[in-house]
Each structure stands twice: as structure tokens, then as C-alpha cells.
PDB file of C-alpha atoms in Angstrom:
ATOM      1  CA  MET A   1       0.041   0.067  -0.053  1.00 46.00           C
ATOM      2  CA  ALA A   2       1.590   3.321  -1.154  1.00 50.00           C
ATOM      3  CA  GLU A   3       1.491   6.326   1.242  1.00 62.00           C
ATOM      4  CA  GLN A   4       1.145   9.904   0.203  1.00 73.00           C
ATOM      5  CA  HIS A   5       3.399  12.346   1.998  1.00 86.00           C
ATOM      6  CA  THR A   6       3.153  15.837   0.502  1.00 91.00           C
ATOM      7  CA  PRO A   7       6.070  18.095   0.721  1.00 92.00           C
ATOM      8  CA  ARG A   8       4.216  20.825   2.603  1.00 93.00           C
ATOM      9  CA  SER A   9       3.139  18.273   5.268  1.00 92.00           C
ATOM     10  CA  LEU A  10       6.639  16.884   5.493  1.00 94.00           C
ATOM     11  CA  ILE A  11       8.043  20.293   6.079  1.00 93.00           C
ATOM     12  CA  VAL A  12       5.547  21.085   8.896  1.00 92.00           C
ATOM     13  CA  THR A  13       6.399  17.679  10.471  1.00 93.00           C
ATOM     14  CA  LEU A  14      10.096  18.364  10.265  1.00 94.00           C
ATOM     15  CA  TYR A  15       9.678  21.654  12.047  1.00 92.00           C
ATOM     16  CA  GLY A  16       7.455  19.992  14.569  1.00 90.00           C
ATOM     17  CA  ALA A  17       9.936  17.254  15.313  1.00 92.00           C
ATOM     18  CA  TYR A  18      13.173  19.022  15.125  1.00 91.00           C
ATOM     19  CA  GLY A  19      12.844  22.736  14.055  1.00 84.00           C
ATOM     20  CA  ARG A  20      11.532  24.175  17.393  1.00 81.00           C
ATOM     21  CA  GLU A  21      14.732  23.317  19.387  1.00 75.00           C
ATOM     22  CA  ARG A  22      17.120  25.647  17.383  1.00 73.00           C
ATOM     23  CA  PRO A  23      17.342  29.511  17.569  1.00 71.00           C
ATOM     24  CA  GLY A  24      16.899  31.372  14.278  1.00 78.00           C
ATOM     25  CA  PRO A  25      15.696  30.336  10.996  1.00 86.00           C
ATOM     26  CA  LEU A  26      16.431  26.891   9.364  1.00 87.00           C
ATOM     27  CA  PRO A  27      18.496  27.574   6.139  1.00 88.00           C
ATOM     28  CA  VAL A  28      16.775  26.615   2.835  1.00 89.00           C
ATOM     29  CA  ALA A  29      19.735  24.632   1.880  1.00 90.00           C
ATOM     30  CA  GLU A  30      19.434  22.581   5.072  1.00 91.00           C
ATOM     31  CA  LEU A  31      15.815  22.106   4.395  1.00 92.00           C
ATOM     32  CA  ILE A  32      16.533  20.884   0.940  1.00 94.00           C
ATOM     33  CA  ARG A  33      19.012  18.295   2.205  1.00 93.00           C
ATOM     34  CA  LEU A  34      16.750  16.934   4.920  1.00 94.00           C
ATOM     35  CA  LEU A  35      13.770  16.567   2.432  1.00 95.00           C
ATOM     36  CA  ALA A  36      15.933  14.914  -0.247  1.00 94.00           C
ATOM     37  CA  VAL A  37      16.274  11.941   2.138  1.00 93.00           C
ATOM     38  CA  LEU A  38      12.600  11.676   1.784  1.00 93.00           C
ATOM     39  CA  GLY A  39      12.441  11.870  -1.938  1.00 92.00           C
ATOM     40  CA  VAL A  40      11.307  15.493  -2.167  1.00 94.00           C
ATOM     41  CA  ASP A  41      13.109  17.553  -4.828  1.00 93.00           C
ATOM     42  CA  ALA A  42      14.399  21.104  -4.280  1.00 94.00           C
ATOM     43  CA  PRO A  43      11.742  22.981  -6.403  1.00 95.00           C
ATOM     44  CA  SER A  44       8.974  21.323  -4.421  1.00 95.00           C
ATOM     45  CA  VAL A  45      10.710  22.264  -1.168  1.00 94.00           C
ATOM     46  CA  ARG A  46      11.010  25.865  -2.311  1.00 93.00           C
ATOM     47  CA  SER A  47       7.443  26.059  -3.510  1.00 94.00           C
ATOM     48  CA  SER A  48       6.043  24.437  -0.554  1.00 94.00           C
ATOM     49  CA  VAL A  49       7.976  26.870   1.770  1.00 94.00           C
ATOM     50  CA  SER A  50       6.636  29.746  -0.126  1.00 93.00           C
ATOM     51  CA  ARG A  51       3.088  28.457   0.351  1.00 94.00           C
ATOM     52  CA  LEU A  52       3.618  28.008   4.043  1.00 93.00           C
ATOM     53  CA  LYS A  53       4.979  31.448   4.258  1.00 93.00           C
ATOM     54  CA  ARG A  54       1.863  32.866   2.503  1.00 92.00           C
ATOM     55  CA  ARG A  55      -0.277  31.068   5.050  1.00 90.00           C
ATOM     56  CA  GLY A  56       1.641  32.756   7.845  1.00 90.00           C
ATOM     57  CA  LEU A  57       3.169  29.466   9.105  1.00 91.00           C
ATOM     58  CA  LEU A  58       6.690  30.352   8.200  1.00 92.00           C
ATOM     59  CA  VAL A  59       8.586  33.653   8.408  1.00 91.00           C
ATOM     60  CA  SER A  60      11.755  34.371   6.389  1.00 89.00           C
ATOM     61  CA  GLY A  61      15.115  35.580   7.874  1.00 87.00           C
ATOM     62  CA  ARG A  62      18.867  35.146   7.988  1.00 85.00           C
ATOM     63  CA  THR A  63      20.960  32.815   9.974  1.00 78.00           C
ATOM     64  CA  ASP A  64      23.816  34.176  11.951  1.00 75.00           C
ATOM     65  CA  GLN A  65      25.941  33.116   8.968  1.00 79.00           C
ATOM     66  CA  GLY A  66      23.929  35.287   6.630  1.00 76.00           C
ATOM     67  CA  ALA A  67      22.122  32.254   4.818  1.00 81.00           C
ATOM     68  CA  ALA A  68      18.430  32.699   3.779  1.00 81.00           C
ATOM     69  CA  GLY A  69      16.096  30.598   5.964  1.00 86.00           C
ATOM     70  CA  TYR A  70      12.704  30.331   7.419  1.00 91.00           C
ATOM     71  CA  ALA A  71      11.430  30.166  11.036  1.00 90.00           C
ATOM     72  CA  LEU A  72       8.165  29.084  12.478  1.00 91.00           C
ATOM     73  CA  SER A  73       5.813  31.984  13.020  1.00 90.00           C
ATOM     74  CA  GLU A  74       4.016  32.390  16.409  1.00 89.00           C
ATOM     75  CA  ASP A  75       0.819  31.058  15.231  1.00 87.00           C
ATOM     76  CA  ALA A  76       2.643  28.012  13.746  1.00 89.00           C
ATOM     77  CA  ARG A  77       4.419  27.474  17.158  1.00 89.00           C
ATOM     78  CA  GLN A  78       1.016  27.523  18.913  1.00 86.00           C
ATOM     79  CA  LEU A  79      -0.444  25.340  16.299  1.00 84.00           C
ATOM     80  CA  LEU A  80       2.356  22.644  16.860  1.00 89.00           C
ATOM     81  CA  ASP A  81       2.200  23.035  20.647  1.00 87.00           C
ATOM     82  CA  ASP A  82      -1.511  22.354  20.603  1.00 82.00           C
ATOM     83  CA  GLY A  83      -0.783  19.404  18.254  1.00 83.00           C
ATOM     84  CA  ASP A  84       1.852  17.828  20.670  1.00 87.00           C
ATOM     85  CA  ARG A  85      -0.981  17.277  23.280  1.00 82.00           C
ATOM     86  CA  ARG A  86      -2.704  14.949  20.924  1.00 80.00           C
ATOM     87  CA  ILE A  87       0.266  13.405  18.999  1.00 86.00           C
ATOM     88  CA  TYR A  88       2.052  12.335  21.976  1.00 86.00           C
ATOM     89  CA  ALA A  89      -0.951  11.676  24.401  1.00 76.00           C
ATOM     90  CA  ARG A  90      -1.044   8.317  25.999  1.00 71.00           C
ATOM     91  CA  THR A  91      -4.272   8.380  27.863  1.00 75.00           C
ATOM     92  CA  SER A  92      -7.924   8.557  26.804  1.00 77.00           C
ATOM     93  CA  PRO A  93     -10.376  10.825  28.515  1.00 81.00           C
ATOM     94  CA  GLU A  94     -12.892   9.439  31.078  1.00 86.00           C
ATOM     95  CA  LEU A  95     -16.619   9.770  30.357  1.00 88.00           C
ATOM     96  CA  SER A  96     -16.866  11.992  33.389  1.00 88.00           C
ATOM     97  CA  GLU A  97     -14.718  14.699  31.836  1.00 91.00           C
ATOM     98  CA  GLY A  98     -17.544  15.544  29.623  1.00 92.00           C
ATOM     99  CA  TRP A  99     -17.717  17.396  26.499  1.00 95.00           C
ATOM    100  CA  VAL A 100     -17.160  20.786  24.744  1.00 95.00           C
ATOM    101  CA  LEU A 101     -19.934  22.091  22.367  1.00 95.00           C
ATOM    102  CA  ALA A 102     -19.314  24.530  19.585  1.00 94.00           C
ATOM    103  CA  VAL A 103     -22.538  26.350  18.632  1.00 93.00           C
ATOM    104  CA  PHE A 104     -22.184  28.764  15.658  1.00 89.00           C
ATOM    105  CA  SER A 105     -24.338  31.044  13.791  1.00 86.00           C
ATOM    106  CA  VAL A 106     -23.224  32.844  10.550  1.00 84.00           C
ATOM    107  CA  PRO A 107     -25.029  35.701   8.990  1.00 83.00           C
ATOM    108  CA  GLU A 108     -26.214  34.919   5.488  1.00 83.00           C
ATOM    109  CA  SER A 109     -24.129  37.654   4.093  1.00 80.00           C
ATOM    110  CA  GLU A 110     -21.121  35.644   5.257  1.00 84.00           C
ATOM    111  CA  ARG A 111     -22.232  32.263   4.512  1.00 80.00           C
ATOM    112  CA  HIS A 112     -18.957  31.150   3.017  1.00 83.00           C
ATOM    113  CA  LYS A 113     -17.682  31.088   6.614  1.00 84.00           C
ATOM    114  CA  ARG A 114     -20.045  28.378   7.475  1.00 85.00           C
ATOM    115  CA  HIS A 115     -18.152  25.843   5.335  1.00 85.00           C
ATOM    116  CA  LEU A 116     -14.917  27.247   6.837  1.00 86.00           C
ATOM    117  CA  LEU A 117     -16.274  26.650  10.320  1.00 88.00           C
ATOM    118  CA  ARG A 118     -17.661  23.119   9.682  1.00 88.00           C
ATOM    119  CA  SER A 119     -14.487  22.099   7.937  1.00 88.00           C
ATOM    120  CA  ARG A 120     -12.190  23.478  10.674  1.00 89.00           C
ATOM    121  CA  LEU A 121     -14.294  21.897  13.445  1.00 91.00           C
ATOM    122  CA  SER A 122     -14.250  18.610  11.635  1.00 90.00           C
ATOM    123  CA  ARG A 123     -10.376  18.871  11.156  1.00 87.00           C
ATOM    124  CA  LEU A 124     -10.182  19.481  15.100  1.00 89.00           C
ATOM    125  CA  GLY A 125     -11.911  16.278  15.688  1.00 89.00           C
ATOM    126  CA  PHE A 126     -15.349  17.447  16.370  1.00 94.00           C
ATOM    127  CA  GLY A 127     -18.503  15.485  15.613  1.00 94.00           C
ATOM    128  CA  SER A 128     -21.683  16.956  14.295  1.00 92.00           C
ATOM    129  CA  ALA A 129     -24.492  16.608  16.875  1.00 92.00           C
ATOM    130  CA  ALA A 130     -27.016  18.774  15.038  1.00 89.00           C
ATOM    131  CA  PRO A 131     -27.003  21.638  12.457  1.00 87.00           C
ATOM    132  CA  GLY A 132     -24.711  24.306  13.714  1.00 87.00           C
ATOM    133  CA  VAL A 133     -23.913  22.206  17.008  1.00 92.00           C
ATOM    134  CA  TRP A 134     -20.606  20.221  17.199  1.00 94.00           C
ATOM    135  CA  ILE A 135     -19.275  18.279  20.020  1.00 96.00           C
ATOM    136  CA  ALA A 136     -15.807  16.992  21.160  1.00 94.00           C
ATOM    137  CA  PRO A 137     -14.315  15.574  24.301  1.00 93.00           C
ATOM    138  CA  ALA A 138     -13.761  18.555  26.804  1.00 92.00           C
ATOM    139  CA  ARG A 139      -9.974  18.178  26.683  1.00 90.00           C
ATOM    140  CA  LEU A 140     -10.180  19.727  23.040  1.00 90.00           C
ATOM    141  CA  TYR A 141     -11.598  23.036  24.424  1.00 92.00           C
ATOM    142  CA  GLU A 142      -8.125  25.017  24.624  1.00 90.00           C
ATOM    143  CA  GLU A 143      -7.053  23.909  21.114  1.00 88.00           C
ATOM    144  CA  ALA A 144     -10.424  24.823  19.625  1.00 91.00           C
ATOM    145  CA  ARG A 145     -10.386  28.190  21.304  1.00 91.00           C
ATOM    146  CA  HIS A 146      -6.839  28.999  19.821  1.00 88.00           C
ATOM    147  CA  THR A 147      -7.647  27.709  16.490  1.00 88.00           C
ATOM    148  CA  LEU A 148     -10.933  29.672  16.153  1.00 89.00           C
ATOM    149  CA  ARG A 149      -9.212  32.780  17.335  1.00 89.00           C
ATOM    150  CA  ARG A 150      -6.282  32.356  15.026  1.00 85.00           C
ATOM    151  CA  LEU A 151      -8.691  32.076  11.934  1.00 85.00           C
ATOM    152  CA  GLN A 152     -10.867  34.941  13.344  1.00 88.00           C
ATOM    153  CA  LEU A 153     -14.037  32.697  13.532  1.00 88.00           C
ATOM    154  CA  ASP A 154     -14.436  33.247  17.161  1.00 87.00           C
ATOM    155  CA  PRO A 155     -17.200  35.807  16.628  1.00 88.00           C
ATOM    156  CA  TYR A 156     -19.437  33.397  15.163  1.00 88.00           C
ATOM    157  CA  VAL A 157     -19.036  30.561  17.765  1.00 90.00           C
ATOM    158  CA  GLU A 158     -19.936  30.097  21.525  1.00 92.00           C
ATOM    159  CA  LEU A 159     -18.100  27.310  23.420  1.00 94.00           C
ATOM    160  CA  PHE A 160     -19.878  25.351  26.173  1.00 95.00           C
ATOM    161  CA  ARG A 161     -18.744  22.573  28.519  1.00 93.00           C
ATOM    162  CA  GLY A 162     -21.443  19.889  29.445  1.00 91.00           C
ATOM    163  CA  GLU A 163     -22.449  16.353  29.836  1.00 90.00           C
ATOM    164  CA  HIS A 164     -24.799  14.260  27.641  1.00 91.00           C
ATOM    165  CA  LEU A 165     -27.924  13.698  29.500  1.00 89.00           C
ATOM    166  CA  GLY A 166     -29.825  11.383  26.714  1.00 81.00           C
ATOM    167  CA  PHE A 167     -32.094  10.458  25.284  1.00 87.00           C
ATOM    168  CA  ALA A 168     -30.000   7.699  23.394  1.00 91.00           C
ATOM    169  CA  PRO A 169     -27.221   5.914  25.229  1.00 93.00           C
ATOM    170  CA  THR A 170     -24.147   8.038  24.861  1.00 93.00           C
ATOM    171  CA  ALA A 171     -22.366   5.290  22.821  1.00 93.00           C
ATOM    172  CA  GLU A 172     -25.166   5.050  20.339  1.00 93.00           C
ATOM    173  CA  ALA A 173     -25.070   8.801  20.003  1.00 94.00           C
ATOM    174  CA  ALA A 174     -21.348   9.078  19.532  1.00 94.00           C
ATOM    175  CA  ALA A 175     -21.640   6.632  16.764  1.00 93.00           C
ATOM    176  CA  ARG A 176     -23.920   9.090  14.957  1.00 94.00           C
ATOM    177  CA  TRP A 177     -21.767  12.168  15.755  1.00 94.00           C
ATOM    178  CA  TRP A 178     -18.558  10.454  14.426  1.00 95.00           C
ATOM    179  CA  ASP A 179     -18.035   8.022  11.506  1.00 94.00           C
ATOM    180  CA  LEU A 180     -16.033   5.489  13.738  1.00 94.00           C
ATOM    181  CA  THR A 181     -15.860   2.923  10.939  1.00 95.00           C
ATOM    182  CA  ALA A 182     -13.811   5.397   8.701  1.00 94.00           C
ATOM    183  CA  ILE A 183     -11.755   6.521  11.667  1.00 95.00           C
ATOM    184  CA  ALA A 184     -10.977   2.690  12.530  1.00 96.00           C
ATOM    185  CA  LYS A 185     -10.023   2.246   8.916  1.00 95.00           C
ATOM    186  CA  GLN A 186      -7.322   5.076   9.152  1.00 94.00           C
ATOM    187  CA  HIS A 187      -5.902   3.401  12.251  1.00 95.00           C
ATOM    188  CA  GLU A 188      -5.687   0.053  10.407  1.00 96.00           C
ATOM    189  CA  GLN A 189      -3.924   1.543   7.407  1.00 95.00           C
ATOM    190  CA  PHE A 190      -1.316   3.306   9.783  1.00 96.00           C
ATOM    191  CA  LEU A 191      -0.870  -0.272  11.345  1.00 96.00           C
ATOM    192  CA  ASP A 192      -0.463  -1.937   8.062  1.00 95.00           C
ATOM    193  CA  LEU A 193       2.149   0.514   6.942  1.00 94.00           C
ATOM    194  CA  HIS A 194       4.173   1.151  10.249  1.00 96.00           C
ATOM    195  CA  GLU A 195       3.898  -2.035  12.475  1.00 96.00           C
ATOM    196  CA  PRO A 196       6.238  -3.922  10.044  1.00 96.00           C
ATOM    197  CA  VAL A 197       8.624  -0.911  10.318  1.00 96.00           C
ATOM    198  CA  LEU A 198       8.579  -1.150  14.171  1.00 97.00           C
ATOM    199  CA  ARG A 199       9.114  -4.873  13.918  1.00 96.00           C
ATOM    200  CA  GLY A 200      11.967  -4.419  11.668  1.00 96.00           C
ATOM    201  CA  TRP A 201      13.483  -1.982  14.068  1.00 96.00           C
ATOM    202  CA  GLU A 202      12.973  -4.021  17.217  1.00 94.00           C
ATOM    203  CA  SER A 203      14.734  -7.200  15.715  1.00 94.00           C
ATOM    204  CA  ARG A 204      17.964  -5.218  15.233  1.00 92.00           C
ATOM    205  CA  GLU A 205      20.481  -3.664  17.620  1.00 92.00           C
ATOM    206  CA  ASP A 206      21.890  -0.795  15.488  1.00 94.00           C
ATOM    207  CA  THR A 207      20.048   2.464  14.772  1.00 95.00           C
ATOM    208  CA  PRO A 208      21.706   4.338  11.879  1.00 95.00           C
ATOM    209  CA  PRO A 209      20.729   7.934  12.248  1.00 95.00           C
ATOM    210  CA  GLU A 210      19.788   8.505   8.423  1.00 95.00           C
ATOM    211  CA  GLU A 211      17.440   5.522   8.367  1.00 96.00           C
ATOM    212  CA  ALA A 212      15.995   6.376  11.730  1.00 97.00           C
ATOM    213  CA  TYR A 213      15.311  10.002  10.631  1.00 96.00           C
ATOM    214  CA  ARG A 214      13.710   8.778   7.522  1.00 95.00           C
ATOM    215  CA  ASP A 215      11.375   6.141   9.131  1.00 96.00           C
ATOM    216  CA  TYR A 216      10.613   8.326  12.134  1.00 97.00           C
ATOM    217  CA  LEU A 217       9.670  11.389  10.069  1.00 96.00           C
ATOM    218  CA  THR A 218       7.422   9.424   7.677  1.00 95.00           C
ATOM    219  CA  ALA A 219       5.649   7.673  10.634  1.00 96.00           C
ATOM    220  CA  LEU A 220       5.249  10.972  12.551  1.00 96.00           C
ATOM    221  CA  ASP A 221       3.881  12.621   9.336  1.00 94.00           C
ATOM    222  CA  SER A 222       1.358   9.893   9.075  1.00 94.00           C
ATOM    223  CA  TRP A 223       0.497   9.580  12.692  1.00 94.00           C
ATOM    224  CA  ARG A 224      -0.073  13.279  13.384  1.00 90.00           C
ATOM    225  CA  ARG A 225      -3.227  13.421  11.106  1.00 87.00           C
ATOM    226  CA  LEU A 226      -4.758  10.668  12.966  1.00 89.00           C
ATOM    227  CA  PRO A 227      -5.439  12.335  16.434  1.00 84.00           C
ATOM    228  CA  TYR A 228      -7.280  14.991  14.502  1.00 85.00           C
ATOM    229  CA  ALA A 229      -9.503  12.373  12.641  1.00 88.00           C
ATOM    230  CA  ASP A 230      -9.967  10.418  15.758  1.00 90.00           C
ATOM    231  CA  PRO A 231     -11.085  12.839  18.750  1.00 88.00           C
ATOM    232  CA  GLY A 232      -9.940  10.352  21.283  1.00 88.00           C
ATOM    233  CA  LEU A 233     -13.251   9.202  22.813  1.00 91.00           C
ATOM    234  CA  PRO A 234     -13.493   7.565  26.071  1.00 91.00           C
ATOM    235  CA  GLU A 235     -12.988   3.743  25.816  1.00 90.00           C
ATOM    236  CA  ALA A 236     -16.470   3.107  27.070  1.00 90.00           C
ATOM    237  CA  LEU A 237     -17.896   4.636  23.855  1.00 93.00           C
ATOM    238  CA  LEU A 238     -15.688   2.725  21.445  1.00 93.00           C
ATOM    239  CA  PRO A 239     -16.532  -0.365  19.415  1.00 92.00           C
ATOM    240  CA  GLN A 240     -15.103  -3.731  20.602  1.00 91.00           C
ATOM    241  CA  GLY A 241     -11.768  -4.362  19.073  1.00 92.00           C
ATOM    242  CA  TRP A 242     -11.038  -0.653  18.435  1.00 94.00           C
ATOM    243  CA  PRO A 243      -7.606  -0.367  16.703  1.00 95.00           C
ATOM    244  CA  GLY A 244      -6.612   3.039  17.989  1.00 91.00           C
ATOM    245  CA  GLY A 245      -4.899   1.973  21.269  1.00 90.00           C
ATOM    246  CA  ARG A 246      -2.685  -0.422  19.103  1.00 94.00           C
ATOM    247  CA  SER A 247      -1.754   2.182  16.591  1.00 94.00           C
ATOM    248  CA  ALA A 248      -0.870   4.703  19.347  1.00 92.00           C
ATOM    249  CA  GLU A 249       1.354   2.019  20.858  1.00 94.00           C
ATOM    250  CA  VAL A 250       3.121   1.367  17.577  1.00 96.00           C
ATOM    251  CA  PHE A 251       3.782   5.074  17.164  1.00 95.00           C
ATOM    252  CA  ALA A 252       4.929   5.474  20.790  1.00 94.00           C
ATOM    253  CA  ARG A 253       7.599   2.679  20.324  1.00 96.00           C
ATOM    254  CA  LEU A 254       8.805   3.967  16.963  1.00 97.00           C
ATOM    255  CA  HIS A 255       9.143   7.517  18.660  1.00 96.00           C
ATOM    256  CA  ALA A 256      11.053   6.055  21.552  1.00 95.00           C
ATOM    257  CA  ARG A 257      13.438   4.205  19.290  1.00 96.00           C
ATOM    258  CA  LEU A 258      14.001   6.512  16.441  1.00 97.00           C
ATOM    259  CA  ARG A 259      13.334   9.999  17.327  1.00 95.00           C
ATOM    260  CA  ASP A 260      16.664  10.840  19.090  1.00 94.00           C
ATOM    261  CA  ALA A 261      18.797   8.851  16.411  1.00 95.00           C
ATOM    262  CA  GLY A 262      16.950  11.077  13.718  1.00 95.00           C
ATOM    263  CA  ALA A 263      18.015  14.225  15.646  1.00 93.00           C
ATOM    264  CA  GLU A 264      21.550  13.094  15.217  1.00 93.00           C
ATOM    265  CA  PHE A 265      21.164  12.940  11.484  1.00 94.00           C
ATOM    266  CA  VAL A 266      19.515  16.467  11.463  1.00 91.00           C
ATOM    267  CA  ASP A 267      22.447  17.760  13.428  1.00 87.00           C
ATOM    268  CA  THR A 268      24.872  16.179  10.880  1.00 82.00           C
ATOM    269  CA  ALA A 269      22.970  17.760   7.991  1.00 69.00           C
ATOM    270  CA  ARG A 270      23.222  21.121   9.815  1.00 65.00           C
ATOM    271  CA  GLY A 271      26.927  20.886   9.801  1.00 56.00           C
ATOM    272  CA  ALA A 272      27.180  19.650   6.242  1.00 50.00           C
TER     273      ALA A 272
END
């Protein structure tokens, strides 16, 4: 099964994994070297960086040596910090933690923002409870607040905390709010691709930095989308045999095995 990794996504993943640790911008030449290992050519890197700059995620600058480079914007840092809480989370919420509700109303004259709101809430992991009413586990409140403010959508939305009081059982209702079958399929696809990679690494004793970097960054690029498709529902609401815990474990073990060795390769590329 082939897996698609876009240059833009890989660049964001690279900055998230290794770019926040260093002061100043990341030189363009270094980005090109690091992305070449993943099969991305220089023109694709440059065009993707330009798009990320236009979106306000990267800002241009000069390194101490005078080389052209790009650093994360403050919005991008907030986005990645919020993402870390999902990507590296190892616990599921308890049902008693409750829910966050997003209720929005958009004037007819700005109806194009309805689609933007629905799309953004869906990408944050919210499920649709009713027209204009979206729901997610309460722990997603802070990230939702940051995102809606960053996109200047907060004037149209009210956020509430609460609990589900019926009338359908909460597990039955959750199965309507989210497409759990589609989410489970995404977990299974991740496992199909990356569980064999984990077995391969755990069967060997060496950890060559370049190989570790390549396998870790592609696994992270795949995994970081999943905690957004999957809102992380309490275990009591999930179907029997839910694959999410297994895929989270596979990623956690890949992270533990490969992340630091990959950082060695990034440091080597920096000095090249």
C-alpha cells in the first residue's frame, strides 16, 4: 500500500519534530538536504516553503552566517504546541470529563464562513451533533479556542462545557456524531504501514541515524493526522476491538526508538 506524503506536510512535520529546538531560521539549503532523504526535490521544497509563508506559518530571515532561511511564526508554534498534546498523548479521557460544544451562527451575508467553520471543527476532531452544533471531548477546548481565534472565526461561535443526558445511550449517540468505521480504517492503514517498520527496528540492535530519521519522520507525518481524525473518545464509547490503542502504541514505540537517532542525522545535515 503506497502512502502519500506531501512536501508541505513533511516540512511542517520536520519543523515540529526538530525545528523548534534551534534558535533562528532553518536555512533553505538545510531544508533541501533533509527533505531529499524523503524523496522531495529542491523545487518542491522551495514552492512548499513559499506556500507555508503565504499561510503565515513560516517567516523568512537570515541565519547568523547570513544564509536565507525560515523560522516558525508564533501562530505555527501555537499550532504545533497544541498538536503535541494530541500526537504524544497516551491516555484516553474518562466519560466523566464531559464534552465541549461549539454552537455557531453565521449571517447569510457571510455564509462562506459556514463551510470554513464546519471544515475546521471537523479537522479539530469535532463531531456533528445537529446543524450548527458540534461536539468533542472536553480536553479539546483549549485547542479549539486557539484555532478559532487564530482564524478569526471566534465571533461566530460560542463554546460550552457539558455532559450528555440522553435520550439515546451516549455510545449510540457518539456513533452518529462520528464516522467510527472510517476512523478505525485510518488506524488500520497506519498499522499496515508502520507496524512492520517497528518490527524491523525491534529485531535489530543498531540504529543508523539517517534510516532512523527517514522512518521516524514518515511515521510522524502519518500519525500526526490521526489524532485529528480521531477525537480520542472515552474507551467506554468505542466499538469492541477498536484499533486506536494499538496504533498509538506502535507510534509511541517508534518514537522512543527512532526520534533521538533521527536528531543526530539532523544535526549532521546542519553541519554539512
